[in-house]
Short mmCIF file of C-alpha atoms in Angstrom, two decimals:
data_model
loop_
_atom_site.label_atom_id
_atom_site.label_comp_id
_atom_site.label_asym_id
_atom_site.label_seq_id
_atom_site.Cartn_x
_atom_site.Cartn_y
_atom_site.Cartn_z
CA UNK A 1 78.36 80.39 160.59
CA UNK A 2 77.12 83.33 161.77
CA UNK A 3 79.54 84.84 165.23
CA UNK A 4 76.43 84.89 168.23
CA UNK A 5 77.37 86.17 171.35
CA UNK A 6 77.46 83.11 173.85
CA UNK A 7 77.83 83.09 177.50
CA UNK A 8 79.66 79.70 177.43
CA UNK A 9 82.43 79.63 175.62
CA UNK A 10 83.72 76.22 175.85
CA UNK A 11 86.84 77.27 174.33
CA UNK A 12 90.62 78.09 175.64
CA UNK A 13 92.06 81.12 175.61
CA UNK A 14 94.96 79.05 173.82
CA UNK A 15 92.05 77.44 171.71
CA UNK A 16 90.65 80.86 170.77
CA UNK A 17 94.39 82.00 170.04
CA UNK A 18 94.94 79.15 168.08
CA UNK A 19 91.96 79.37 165.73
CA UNK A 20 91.77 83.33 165.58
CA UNK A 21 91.77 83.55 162.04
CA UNK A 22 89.17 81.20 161.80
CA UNK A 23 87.09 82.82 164.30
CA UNK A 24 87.51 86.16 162.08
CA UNK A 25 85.70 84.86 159.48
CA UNK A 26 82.07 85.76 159.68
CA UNK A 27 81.41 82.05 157.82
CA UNK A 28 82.94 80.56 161.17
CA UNK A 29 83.24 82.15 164.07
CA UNK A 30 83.41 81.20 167.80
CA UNK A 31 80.25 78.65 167.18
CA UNK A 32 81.71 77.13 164.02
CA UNK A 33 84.92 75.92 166.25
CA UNK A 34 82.93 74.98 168.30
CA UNK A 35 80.81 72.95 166.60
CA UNK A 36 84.04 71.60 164.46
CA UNK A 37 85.23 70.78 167.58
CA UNK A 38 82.70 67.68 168.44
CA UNK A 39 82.84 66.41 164.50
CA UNK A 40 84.78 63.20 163.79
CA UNK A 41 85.86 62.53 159.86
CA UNK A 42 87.27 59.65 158.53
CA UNK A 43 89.81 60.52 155.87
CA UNK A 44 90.27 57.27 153.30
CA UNK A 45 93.18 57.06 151.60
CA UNK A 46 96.89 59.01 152.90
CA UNK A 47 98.39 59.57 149.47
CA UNK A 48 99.18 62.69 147.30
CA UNK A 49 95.72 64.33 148.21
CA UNK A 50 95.06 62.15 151.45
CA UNK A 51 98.52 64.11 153.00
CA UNK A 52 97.35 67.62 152.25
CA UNK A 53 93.37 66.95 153.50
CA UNK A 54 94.76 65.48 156.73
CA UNK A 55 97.34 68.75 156.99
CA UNK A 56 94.39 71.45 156.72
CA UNK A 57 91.77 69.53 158.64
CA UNK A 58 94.19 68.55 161.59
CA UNK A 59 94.83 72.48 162.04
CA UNK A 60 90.95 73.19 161.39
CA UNK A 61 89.30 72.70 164.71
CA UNK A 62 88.09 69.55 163.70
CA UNK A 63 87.69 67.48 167.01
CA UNK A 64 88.77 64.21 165.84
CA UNK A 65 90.39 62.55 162.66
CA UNK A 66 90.47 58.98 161.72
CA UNK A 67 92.84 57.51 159.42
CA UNK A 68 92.45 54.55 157.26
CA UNK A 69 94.80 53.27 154.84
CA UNK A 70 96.63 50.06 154.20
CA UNK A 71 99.81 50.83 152.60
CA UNK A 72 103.01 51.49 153.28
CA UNK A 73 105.45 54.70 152.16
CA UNK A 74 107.30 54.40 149.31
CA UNK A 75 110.32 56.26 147.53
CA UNK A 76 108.12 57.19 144.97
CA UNK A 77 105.39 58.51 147.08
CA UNK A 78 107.51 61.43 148.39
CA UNK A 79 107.14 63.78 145.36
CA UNK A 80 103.90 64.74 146.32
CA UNK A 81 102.73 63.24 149.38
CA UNK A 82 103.67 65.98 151.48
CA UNK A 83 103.53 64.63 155.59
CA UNK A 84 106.11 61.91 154.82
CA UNK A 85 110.16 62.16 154.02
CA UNK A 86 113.32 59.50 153.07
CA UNK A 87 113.21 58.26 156.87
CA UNK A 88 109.50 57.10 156.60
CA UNK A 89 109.97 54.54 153.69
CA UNK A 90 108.79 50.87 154.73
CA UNK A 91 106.83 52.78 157.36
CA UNK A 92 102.58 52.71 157.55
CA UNK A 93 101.53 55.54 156.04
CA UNK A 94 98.66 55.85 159.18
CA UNK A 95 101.70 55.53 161.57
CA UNK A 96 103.83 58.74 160.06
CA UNK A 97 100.71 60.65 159.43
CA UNK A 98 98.57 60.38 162.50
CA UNK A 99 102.04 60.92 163.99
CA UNK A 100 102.62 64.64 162.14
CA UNK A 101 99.17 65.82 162.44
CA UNK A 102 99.40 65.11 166.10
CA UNK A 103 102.47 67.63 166.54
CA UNK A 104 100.64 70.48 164.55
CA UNK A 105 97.67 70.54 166.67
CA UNK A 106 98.43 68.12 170.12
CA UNK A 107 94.73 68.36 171.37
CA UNK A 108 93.42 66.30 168.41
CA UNK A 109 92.08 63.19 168.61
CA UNK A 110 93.39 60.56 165.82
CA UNK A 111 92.69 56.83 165.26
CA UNK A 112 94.30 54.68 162.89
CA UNK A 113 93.09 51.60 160.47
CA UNK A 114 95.90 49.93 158.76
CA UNK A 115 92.88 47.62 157.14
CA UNK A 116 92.13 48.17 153.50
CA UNK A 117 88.74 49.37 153.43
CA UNK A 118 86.04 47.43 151.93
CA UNK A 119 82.77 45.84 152.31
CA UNK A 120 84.19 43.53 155.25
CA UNK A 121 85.64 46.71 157.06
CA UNK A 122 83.74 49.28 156.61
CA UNK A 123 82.16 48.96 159.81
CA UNK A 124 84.89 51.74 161.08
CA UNK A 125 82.85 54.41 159.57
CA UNK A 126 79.06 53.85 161.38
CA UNK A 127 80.47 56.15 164.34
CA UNK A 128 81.80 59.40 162.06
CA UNK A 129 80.06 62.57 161.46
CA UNK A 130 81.64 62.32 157.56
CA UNK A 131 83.67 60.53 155.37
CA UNK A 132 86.34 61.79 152.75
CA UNK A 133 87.45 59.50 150.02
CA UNK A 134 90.70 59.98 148.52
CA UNK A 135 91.78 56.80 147.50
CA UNK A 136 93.15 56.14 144.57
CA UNK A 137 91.43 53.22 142.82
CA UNK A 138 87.66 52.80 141.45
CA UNK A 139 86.82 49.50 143.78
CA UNK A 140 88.02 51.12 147.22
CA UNK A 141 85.81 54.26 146.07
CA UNK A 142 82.72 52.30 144.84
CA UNK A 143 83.09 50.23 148.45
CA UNK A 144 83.08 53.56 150.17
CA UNK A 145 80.51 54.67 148.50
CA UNK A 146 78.28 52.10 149.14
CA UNK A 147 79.46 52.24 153.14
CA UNK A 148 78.54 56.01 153.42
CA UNK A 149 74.98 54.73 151.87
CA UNK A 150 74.38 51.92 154.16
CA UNK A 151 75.29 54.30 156.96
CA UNK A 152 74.20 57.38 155.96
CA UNK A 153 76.89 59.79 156.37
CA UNK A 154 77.86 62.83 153.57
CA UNK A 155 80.38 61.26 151.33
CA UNK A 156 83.25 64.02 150.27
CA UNK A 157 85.37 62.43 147.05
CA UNK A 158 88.88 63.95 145.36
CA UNK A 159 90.75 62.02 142.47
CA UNK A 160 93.77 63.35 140.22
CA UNK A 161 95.32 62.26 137.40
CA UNK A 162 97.94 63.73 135.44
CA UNK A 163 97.12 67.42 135.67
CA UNK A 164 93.33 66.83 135.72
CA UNK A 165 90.96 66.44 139.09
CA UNK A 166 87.35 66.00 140.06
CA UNK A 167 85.71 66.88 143.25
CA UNK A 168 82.20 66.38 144.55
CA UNK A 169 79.69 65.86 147.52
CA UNK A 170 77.42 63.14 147.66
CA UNK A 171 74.84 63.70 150.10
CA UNK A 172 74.24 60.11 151.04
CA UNK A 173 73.00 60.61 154.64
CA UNK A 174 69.95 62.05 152.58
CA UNK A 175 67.52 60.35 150.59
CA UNK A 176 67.14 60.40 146.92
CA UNK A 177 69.97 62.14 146.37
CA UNK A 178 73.03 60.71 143.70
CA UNK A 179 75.70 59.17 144.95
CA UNK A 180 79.41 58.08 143.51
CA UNK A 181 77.93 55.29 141.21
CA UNK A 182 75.20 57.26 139.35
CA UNK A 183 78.23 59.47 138.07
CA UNK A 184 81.03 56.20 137.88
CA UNK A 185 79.24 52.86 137.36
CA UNK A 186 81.54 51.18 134.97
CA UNK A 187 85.25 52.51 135.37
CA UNK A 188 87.74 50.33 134.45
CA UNK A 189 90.88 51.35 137.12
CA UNK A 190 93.69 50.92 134.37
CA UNK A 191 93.13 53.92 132.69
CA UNK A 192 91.71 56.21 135.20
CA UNK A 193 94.13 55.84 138.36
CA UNK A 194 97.71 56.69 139.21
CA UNK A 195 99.18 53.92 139.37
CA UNK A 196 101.26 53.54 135.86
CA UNK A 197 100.48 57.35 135.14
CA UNK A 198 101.57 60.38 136.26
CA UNK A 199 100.45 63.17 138.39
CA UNK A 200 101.40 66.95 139.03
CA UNK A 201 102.09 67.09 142.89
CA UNK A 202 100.66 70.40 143.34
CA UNK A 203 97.12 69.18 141.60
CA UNK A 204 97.14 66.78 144.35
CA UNK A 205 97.48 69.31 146.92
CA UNK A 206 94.87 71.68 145.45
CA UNK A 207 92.60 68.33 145.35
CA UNK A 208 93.28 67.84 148.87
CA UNK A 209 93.10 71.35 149.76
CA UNK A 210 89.08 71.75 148.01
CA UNK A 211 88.44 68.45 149.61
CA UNK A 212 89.15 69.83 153.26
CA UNK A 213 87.33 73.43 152.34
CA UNK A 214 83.80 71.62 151.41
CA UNK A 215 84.39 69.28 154.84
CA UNK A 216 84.24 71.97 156.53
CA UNK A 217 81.81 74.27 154.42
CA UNK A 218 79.02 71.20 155.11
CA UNK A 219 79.90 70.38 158.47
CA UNK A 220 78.94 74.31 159.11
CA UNK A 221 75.94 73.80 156.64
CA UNK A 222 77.54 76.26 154.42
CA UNK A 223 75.26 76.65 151.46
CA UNK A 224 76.88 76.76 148.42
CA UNK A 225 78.93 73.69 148.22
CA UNK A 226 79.66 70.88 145.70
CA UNK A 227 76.58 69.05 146.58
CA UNK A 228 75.38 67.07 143.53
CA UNK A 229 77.98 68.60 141.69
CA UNK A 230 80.96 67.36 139.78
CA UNK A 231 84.03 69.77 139.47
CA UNK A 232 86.17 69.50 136.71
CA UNK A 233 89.58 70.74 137.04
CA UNK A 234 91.99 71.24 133.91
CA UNK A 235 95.72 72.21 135.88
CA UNK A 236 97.32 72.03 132.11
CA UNK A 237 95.09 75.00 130.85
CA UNK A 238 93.93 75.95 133.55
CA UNK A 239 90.23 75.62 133.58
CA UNK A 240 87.28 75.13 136.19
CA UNK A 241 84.15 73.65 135.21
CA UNK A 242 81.04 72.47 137.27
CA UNK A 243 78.50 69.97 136.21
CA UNK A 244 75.24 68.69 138.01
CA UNK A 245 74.89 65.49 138.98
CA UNK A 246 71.58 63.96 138.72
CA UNK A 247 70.28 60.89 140.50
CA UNK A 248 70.48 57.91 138.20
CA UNK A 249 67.40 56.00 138.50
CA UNK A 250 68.68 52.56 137.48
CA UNK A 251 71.66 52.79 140.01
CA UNK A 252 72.45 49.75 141.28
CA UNK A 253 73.66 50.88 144.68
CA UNK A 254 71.96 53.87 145.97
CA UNK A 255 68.92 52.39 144.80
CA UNK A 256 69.61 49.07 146.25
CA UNK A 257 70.81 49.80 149.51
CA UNK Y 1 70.42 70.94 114.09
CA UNK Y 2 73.57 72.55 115.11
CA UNK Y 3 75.32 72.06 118.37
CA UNK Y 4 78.75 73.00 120.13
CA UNK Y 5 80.88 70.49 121.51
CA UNK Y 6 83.63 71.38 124.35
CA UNK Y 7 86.55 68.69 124.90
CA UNK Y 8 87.84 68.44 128.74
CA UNK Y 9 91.44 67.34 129.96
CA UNK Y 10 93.09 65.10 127.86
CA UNK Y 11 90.40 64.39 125.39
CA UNK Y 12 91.33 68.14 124.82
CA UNK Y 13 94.53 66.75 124.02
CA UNK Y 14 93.35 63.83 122.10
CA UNK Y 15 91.11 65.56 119.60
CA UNK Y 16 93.64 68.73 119.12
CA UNK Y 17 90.67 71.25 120.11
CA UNK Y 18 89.20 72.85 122.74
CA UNK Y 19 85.51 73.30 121.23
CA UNK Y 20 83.95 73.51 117.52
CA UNK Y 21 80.55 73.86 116.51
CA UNK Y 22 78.73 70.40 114.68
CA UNK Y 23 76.11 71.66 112.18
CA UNK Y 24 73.38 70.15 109.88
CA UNK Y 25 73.58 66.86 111.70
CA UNK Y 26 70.48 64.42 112.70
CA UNK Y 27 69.03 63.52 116.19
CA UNK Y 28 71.41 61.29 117.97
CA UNK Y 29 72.13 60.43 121.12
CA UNK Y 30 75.59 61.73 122.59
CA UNK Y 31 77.06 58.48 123.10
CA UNK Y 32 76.72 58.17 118.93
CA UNK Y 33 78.22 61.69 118.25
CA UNK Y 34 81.00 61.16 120.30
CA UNK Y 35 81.28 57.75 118.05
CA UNK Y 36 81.05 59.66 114.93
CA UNK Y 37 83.30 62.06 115.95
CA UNK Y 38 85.89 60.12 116.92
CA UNK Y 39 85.63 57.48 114.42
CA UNK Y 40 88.43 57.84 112.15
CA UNK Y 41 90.77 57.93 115.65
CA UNK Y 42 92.45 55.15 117.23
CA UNK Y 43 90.49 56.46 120.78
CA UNK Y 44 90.04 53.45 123.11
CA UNK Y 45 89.28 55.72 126.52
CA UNK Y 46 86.63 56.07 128.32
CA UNK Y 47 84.91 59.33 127.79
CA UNK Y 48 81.92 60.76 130.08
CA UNK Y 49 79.70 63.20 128.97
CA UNK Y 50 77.59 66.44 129.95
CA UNK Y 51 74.91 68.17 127.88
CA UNK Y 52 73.90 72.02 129.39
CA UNK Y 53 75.89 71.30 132.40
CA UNK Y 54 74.47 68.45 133.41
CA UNK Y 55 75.55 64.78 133.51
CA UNK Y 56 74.05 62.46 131.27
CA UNK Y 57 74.11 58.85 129.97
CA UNK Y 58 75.24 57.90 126.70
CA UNK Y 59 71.82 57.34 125.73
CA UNK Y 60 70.88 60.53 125.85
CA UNK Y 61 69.02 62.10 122.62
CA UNK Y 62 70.54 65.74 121.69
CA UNK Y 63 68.43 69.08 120.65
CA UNK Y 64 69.11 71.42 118.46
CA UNK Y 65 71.32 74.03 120.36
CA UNK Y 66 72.61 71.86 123.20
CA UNK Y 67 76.12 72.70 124.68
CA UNK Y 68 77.98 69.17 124.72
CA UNK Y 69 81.02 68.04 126.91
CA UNK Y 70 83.40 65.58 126.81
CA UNK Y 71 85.54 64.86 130.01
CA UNK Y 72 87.19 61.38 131.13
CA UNK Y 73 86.74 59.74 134.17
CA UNK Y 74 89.23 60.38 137.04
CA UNK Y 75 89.90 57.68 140.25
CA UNK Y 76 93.49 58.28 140.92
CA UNK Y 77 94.61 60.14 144.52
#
């Protein structure tokens, strides 16, 4: 976002202290905290990437940040879910994490949702400017999915896997655009989640880390983002690859809805 | 027609290549070559596919000189 000189700054000198090095950069600037500063994202999911997103965005300028996840921290969460430790097990993860990202930046607003979101709750999300899925199961996402649709707001998605991730943007606050189920319409969650298989923590964080760049590159209507785009990572070889995402005519959902 | 087909991920790892070129073979769709080329292979994933960059369906009928890949699906978090 281009820097404009303003005559009302609405900004702290702490604020403007605070996100200097964001202001610095010409894609930003005074305006773009600013306007990060009224947005309100709902983050889906506080697990290996779900920790990370909430870190980066918390510390963004983001305005406010609500939380939604159902489960509590385990022992065997702790290798990669970065904003928990040993003292949080048996804990909510909401609790801990809303907690943490309140201490790094105190003038944040955060709700929590210890509901597991589906069809029946996703009501929470009519209110947000965007929603970030990064869950870690095929229902949850296709239920999110369809959510964002029915209330138009820009879907942001992250899943990892062993050393392998995808990323995209589904632009369901606009019209005729693809969404989550013309790419996954028939995903079977055994062999595509974490939950028997393992995962490298630091893909996770990456995930979470590319997930909280493109919320804020469309928030600031950025143009080149992951919009309709599917990227591929490959942490084992180390290899990037983007692929276009068409709308699926014969979608049941965004076609539907 | 000749194509080239690029594996992603693990199906890297499951077919032991990263790419290889498929030569005098008929018009198919992709959802059959990545049956015939996996057919002597005890392979029970799901696979996705991409033809030029672009996500397609199974059903989708190859040309002669199309870049094909093969990635899996990917829900965990």
């Amino acid at each position: 976002m281009k820097n404009e000189k303003k005559n009302n700054i609405s900004l702290s000198d702490e604020d403007l202290l605070r996100y200097n090095k964001h202001i610095l950069l010409d894609e930003i600037g005074i305006d773009g905290i600013e306007l990060l500063n009224t947005k309100h994202i709902a983050i889906i999911g506080l697990g290996g990437i779900g920790c990370p997103l909430a870190q980066y965005l918390s510390t963004s300028g983001i305005g406010t940040i609500t939380l939604i996840d159902s489960d509590i921290i385990e022992e065997t969460n702790l290798q990669r879910q970065v904003l928990y430790t040993g003292l949080d097990i048996g804990k909510y993860k909401v609790d801990i994490a809303s907690t943490k990202i309140k201490k790094m930046n105190p003038k944040l607003n955060v709700f929590t949702s210890k509901l597991r979101f589906c069809k029946d709750t996703s009501k929470i999300i009519r209110n947000v400017d965007m929603v970030i899925d990064a869950t870690d199961n095929f229902s949850t996402r296709t239920a999110i999915n369809a959510a964002t649709i029915k209330y138009k707001k820009p879907l942001i998605m992250g899943a990892a896997i062993e050393m392998q991730g995808q990323i995209s943007v589904f632009r369901n606050d606009h019209k005729d655009m693809p969404c989550y189920n013309c790419l996954y319409s028939d995903i079977e969650d055994q062999a595509t989640s974490c939950m028997n298989q393992g995962v490298l923590s630091s893909l996770t964080g990456a995930v979470g880390s590319i997930l909280a760049t493109e919320a804020i590159k469309v928030l600031l209507s950025m143009s080149e983002t992951l919009e309709s785009k599917l990227l591929l990572i490959d942490f084992k070889n180390m290899i990037f690859r983007n692929i276009k995402i068409v709308k699926d005519k014969k979608c049941c959902v965004c076609n539907e809805l | 027609m000749k194509v080239q087909v690029k594996y992603f991920a693990n199906i890297k790892d499951l077919m032991g290549k990263d790419t290889e070129d498929i030569k005098d073979m008929n018009s198919i769709t992709v959802g059959e070559l990545w049956l015939n080329l996996t057919k002597d292979m005890d392979i029970q994933i799901k696979v996705l596919y991409a033809v030029n960059q672009v996500y397609v369906s199974k059903d989708y009928k190859l040309n002669d000189g199309d870049e094909i890949a093969f990635f899996p699906p990917v829900t965990g978090g």
